[in-house]
Coordinates of C-alpha atoms in Angstrom, one line a residue:
M266 CA -8.9 7.5 -9.6
R267 CA -8.5 10.2 -7.0
V268 CA -10.6 10.5 -3.9
E269 CA -12.2 13.6 -5.4
N270 CA -13.8 11.3 -8.0
S271 CA -15.4 9.2 -5.3
F272 CA -18.8 9.5 -3.7
I273 CA -18.8 6.1 -2.1
G274 CA -17.4 7.5 1.2
T275 CA -20.9 8.9 1.9
D276 CA -23.0 6.9 4.4
G277 CA -25.7 5.1 2.4
V278 CA -24.0 5.5 -1.0
G279 CA -22.8 2.2 -2.6
E280 CA -21.4 1.2 -5.9
K281 CA -24.7 1.4 -7.7
T282 CA -25.5 4.9 -6.6
E283 CA -22.0 6.1 -7.3
R284 CA -22.1 4.6 -10.8
S285 CA -25.4 6.3 -11.4
I286 CA -23.8 9.7 -10.5
W287 CA -20.9 9.1 -12.8
E288 CA -23.2 8.1 -15.6
Q289 CA -24.9 11.5 -15.3
G290 CA -21.6 13.1 -16.2
V291 CA -20.7 14.0 -12.6
T292 CA -17.3 12.5 -12.1
H293 CA -15.7 15.0 -9.7
W294 CA -16.7 16.7 -6.5
D295 CA -16.6 20.0 -8.3
E296 CA -19.4 18.9 -10.6
F297 CA -21.8 17.7 -8.0
E298 CA -25.0 19.3 -7.1
P299 CA -27.3 17.7 -4.5
S300 CA -30.2 17.8 -7.0
V301 CA -28.3 15.2 -9.0
V302 CA -29.4 12.6 -6.4
G303 CA -32.0 14.6 -4.5
G304 CA -33.4 14.4 -1.0
Q305 CA -31.3 13.7 2.1
R306 CA -28.9 11.5 0.2
G307 CA -27.9 14.5 -2.0
D308 CA -27.3 16.5 1.1
R309 CA -25.2 13.8 2.8
I310 CA -23.0 13.6 -0.3
Q311 CA -22.5 17.3 -0.3
Q312 CA -21.5 17.2 3.3
F313 CA -19.0 14.4 2.5
I314 CA -17.6 16.5 -0.3
D315 CA -17.3 19.6 1.9
E316 CA -15.5 17.6 4.6
G317 CA -13.5 15.7 2.1
R318 CA -12.0 18.9 0.5
K319 CA -10.7 19.9 4.0
R320 CA -9.3 16.5 4.6
V321 CA -7.5 16.4 1.3
A322 CA -6.0 19.8 1.9
E323 CA -4.8 18.5 5.3
T324 CA -3.4 15.3 3.8
D325 CA -5.6 13.4 6.1
V326 CA -5.3 9.9 4.7
T327 CA -6.9 8.3 7.7
Y328 CA -10.2 10.1 7.1
F329 CA -10.6 8.4 3.8
D330 CA -9.2 5.1 5.0
Q331 CA -12.0 5.1 7.5
T332 CA -14.8 6.3 5.3
F333 CA -14.2 4.2 2.2
P334 CA -15.2 0.5 2.2
N335 CA -12.3 -1.9 2.7
S336 CA -12.5 -3.1 -0.9
E337 CA -12.2 0.5 -2.2
R338 CA -9.2 1.8 -0.3
W339 CA -7.1 1.4 -3.4
R340 CA -8.6 4.7 -4.4
L341 CA -6.3 6.4 -1.8
Y342 CA -3.2 5.7 -3.8
E343 CA -3.4 8.2 -6.6
T344 CA -4.2 11.1 -4.3
F345 CA -1.8 10.3 -1.6
R346 CA 1.0 8.5 -3.5
D347 CA 3.5 11.3 -2.4
R348 CA 2.9 10.3 1.2
A349 CA 3.3 6.5 0.6
C350 CA 6.0 4.4 2.0
F351 CA 6.6 1.1 0.2
F352 CA 8.3 -1.5 2.4
D353 CA 9.2 -5.1 2.7
I354 CA 11.0 -7.2 5.3
E355 CA 13.1 -10.4 5.3
T356 CA 13.2 -12.8 8.2
T357 CA 14.7 -16.0 9.3
G358 CA 11.3 -17.7 9.3
L359 CA 7.5 -17.3 9.4
D360 CA 7.0 -17.1 13.2
Q361 CA 7.0 -13.6 14.6
D362 CA 7.6 -14.9 18.1
R363 CA 10.6 -17.1 17.3
N364 CA 12.2 -15.8 14.2
Q365 CA 14.2 -12.7 13.5
V366 CA 13.8 -9.7 11.2
T367 CA 17.0 -9.5 9.1
T368 CA 16.5 -6.6 6.8
V369 CA 13.8 -3.9 6.2
S370 CA 13.8 -1.9 3.0
L371 CA 11.7 1.2 2.6
H372 CA 11.1 3.2 -0.6
Q373 CA 9.7 6.7 -0.3
D374 CA 10.2 10.0 -2.1
G375 CA 12.2 8.2 -4.7
E376 CA 14.8 7.0 -2.2
T377 CA 15.4 3.5 -0.9
Q378 CA 17.0 2.7 2.5
T379 CA 17.7 -0.7 4.0
L380 CA 18.1 -1.3 7.7
V381 CA 20.1 -4.4 8.6
A382 CA 19.9 -6.5 11.8
G383 CA 23.0 -6.2 14.0
D384 CA 23.7 -2.8 12.4
D385 CA 21.2 -0.1 12.0
L386 CA 17.9 -2.1 12.3
T387 CA 16.7 -0.6 15.6
A388 CA 13.3 0.5 16.9
A389 CA 14.4 4.2 16.9
N390 CA 15.5 4.0 13.3
L391 CA 12.3 2.2 12.2
R392 CA 10.2 4.9 13.9
A393 CA 12.2 7.5 12.2
A394 CA 11.9 5.8 8.8
F395 CA 8.1 5.5 9.1
D396 CA 7.6 8.9 10.6
G397 CA 6.6 10.7 7.4
A398 CA 4.6 7.8 6.0
D399 CA 0.8 8.5 5.9
L400 CA 0.1 5.5 3.7
L401 CA 1.9 2.1 3.9
V402 CA 2.1 0.0 0.8
T403 CA 3.0 -3.7 1.0
F404 CA 2.3 -7.1 -0.4
N405 CA 0.8 -9.3 2.3
G406 CA 2.1 -6.8 4.8
K407 CA -1.1 -6.7 6.9
R408 CA -0.7 -10.4 7.8
F409 CA 3.1 -10.6 7.8
D410 CA 5.4 -7.6 7.7
V411 CA 3.5 -5.3 10.0
P412 CA 2.8 -7.9 12.8
F413 CA 6.4 -9.0 12.5
L414 CA 7.8 -5.6 13.1
E415 CA 5.3 -4.7 15.8
A416 CA 6.1 -7.9 17.7
N417 CA 9.9 -7.5 17.5
F418 CA 10.3 -3.7 17.8
D419 CA 8.7 -0.9 19.7
V420 CA 7.0 0.5 16.6
D421 CA 3.4 1.4 16.0
L422 CA 2.3 0.9 12.4
D423 CA -1.4 1.4 12.9
R424 CA -2.1 3.7 9.9
P425 CA -3.7 3.6 6.5
H426 CA -2.3 0.5 4.6
L427 CA -2.7 -0.5 1.1
D428 CA -2.0 -4.2 0.9
L429 CA -1.4 -5.0 -2.7
M430 CA -2.1 -8.7 -2.4
Y431 CA -5.8 -7.9 -1.9
T432 CA -5.7 -5.1 -4.6
C433 CA -4.3 -7.5 -7.1
K434 CA -6.9 -10.1 -6.3
K435 CA -9.6 -7.6 -7.4
I436 CA -8.1 -7.7 -10.9
G437 CA -7.6 -11.4 -11.0
L438 CA -4.0 -11.6 -10.0
S439 CA -3.2 -14.2 -7.3
G440 CA -0.2 -15.9 -5.9
G441 CA 2.9 -14.5 -4.3
L442 CA 4.7 -11.3 -5.2
K443 CA 7.0 -12.9 -7.6
Q444 CA 4.1 -14.6 -9.5
V445 CA 2.1 -11.4 -9.7
E446 CA 5.2 -9.5 -10.9
Q447 CA 5.6 -12.1 -13.7
D448 CA 1.9 -11.8 -14.6
I449 CA 2.1 -8.1 -15.2
G450 CA 5.5 -8.1 -16.8
I451 CA 7.9 -6.8 -14.1
E452 CA 11.4 -8.1 -14.6
R453 CA 13.9 -8.8 -11.9
D454 CA 17.7 -8.6 -11.9
R455 CA 17.9 -11.8 -9.9
P456 CA 14.7 -13.9 -10.7
D457 CA 16.4 -17.0 -9.3
I458 CA 16.3 -15.7 -5.7
S459 CA 13.3 -16.6 -3.5
G460 CA 12.2 -15.9 0.0
R461 CA 13.8 -19.3 1.0
D462 CA 17.1 -18.1 -0.4
A463 CA 16.8 -14.9 1.7
V464 CA 16.9 -17.1 4.8
R465 CA 19.9 -19.0 3.4
L466 CA 21.7 -15.8 2.5
W467 CA 21.4 -14.5 6.0
R468 CA 22.7 -17.6 7.5
E469 CA 25.7 -17.4 5.1
H470 CA 26.3 -13.8 6.2
E471 CA 26.3 -14.9 9.8
Q472 CA 29.0 -17.4 8.9
G473 CA 31.0 -14.7 7.3
R474 CA 30.5 -15.5 3.6
D475 CA 31.6 -12.6 1.4
G476 CA 28.8 -11.1 -0.7
A477 CA 25.9 -12.9 1.1
L478 CA 24.6 -9.7 2.8
E479 CA 25.0 -7.6 -0.3
T480 CA 22.9 -10.1 -2.3
L481 CA 20.2 -10.3 0.4
V482 CA 20.0 -6.5 0.6
S483 CA 19.7 -6.2 -3.2
Y484 CA 16.9 -8.8 -3.2
N485 CA 15.0 -7.0 -0.4
R486 CA 15.4 -3.6 -2.1
E487 CA 14.2 -5.0 -5.4
D488 CA 11.1 -6.4 -3.7
T489 CA 10.4 -2.9 -2.2
V490 CA 11.0 -0.8 -5.3
N491 CA 8.8 -3.1 -7.4
L492 CA 5.9 -2.5 -5.1
K493 CA 5.6 1.0 -6.5
T494 CA 5.3 -0.3 -10.1
L495 CA 2.8 -2.9 -8.9
A496 CA 0.7 -0.3 -7.1
E497 CA 0.6 1.9 -10.1
T498 CA -0.3 -0.9 -12.5
A499 CA -3.0 -2.4 -10.2
T500 CA -4.7 0.9 -9.4
E501 CA -4.6 2.0 -13.1
R502 CA -6.3 -1.3 -14.0
L503 CA -8.9 -1.0 -11.4
D504 CA -9.5 2.6 -12.5
E505 CA -10.2 1.4 -16.0
E506 CA -12.5 -1.3 -14.7
V507 CA -14.5 0.8 -12.2
F508 CA -14.5 4.5 -13.0
V509 CA -16.9 5.9 -15.5
G510 CA -14.9 9.0 -16.5

């Protein structure tokens, strides 16, 4: 579903009203006439559509992030997928004040890059990597990845954010990323490696063990690339469940 199929961004329009509009055969902004709803509500919807067209043309993801209800922000993905940055971090523990970020992998525009602590993982490189990202896509990143990066680097990640952990819960998928991947059929090259192993691999790298860093980077990159498949699968399922098109 694209944002142009949505009317729920209008003040006073909820799921029931939106579904009623769809069921009348009006499933896109181009098909809407205020008379479909009537009164001030119809005028407000038309105002939202007029403003929305400008914002889509400007790639203003923030506008829709702020106007859509939290539970409906998954609708941003199809329209703005070209501006999305999928990312995942590995750390030495769960405490952002005591533990270290070891690797950060980012996937955007079909390319994946990994920044490594002690090498190119710097605040300047992180800012550059996120510079063109209008929509962040993570799994549990709102509670973990973003706070960790902001606490340890001079980087501001306050921008539209699709956290797939919550998106997946809307379609009945719960648990960690690996569990959700299994549930929807995403296969991994190294299914035997876990987050705990990622900590071990970093320690082994610090001790000079050959291949440890390469394995860690491969694991982190796979996490990140798989987020795109997960985002597409989850939003497609929600589209099928929600949209009357």
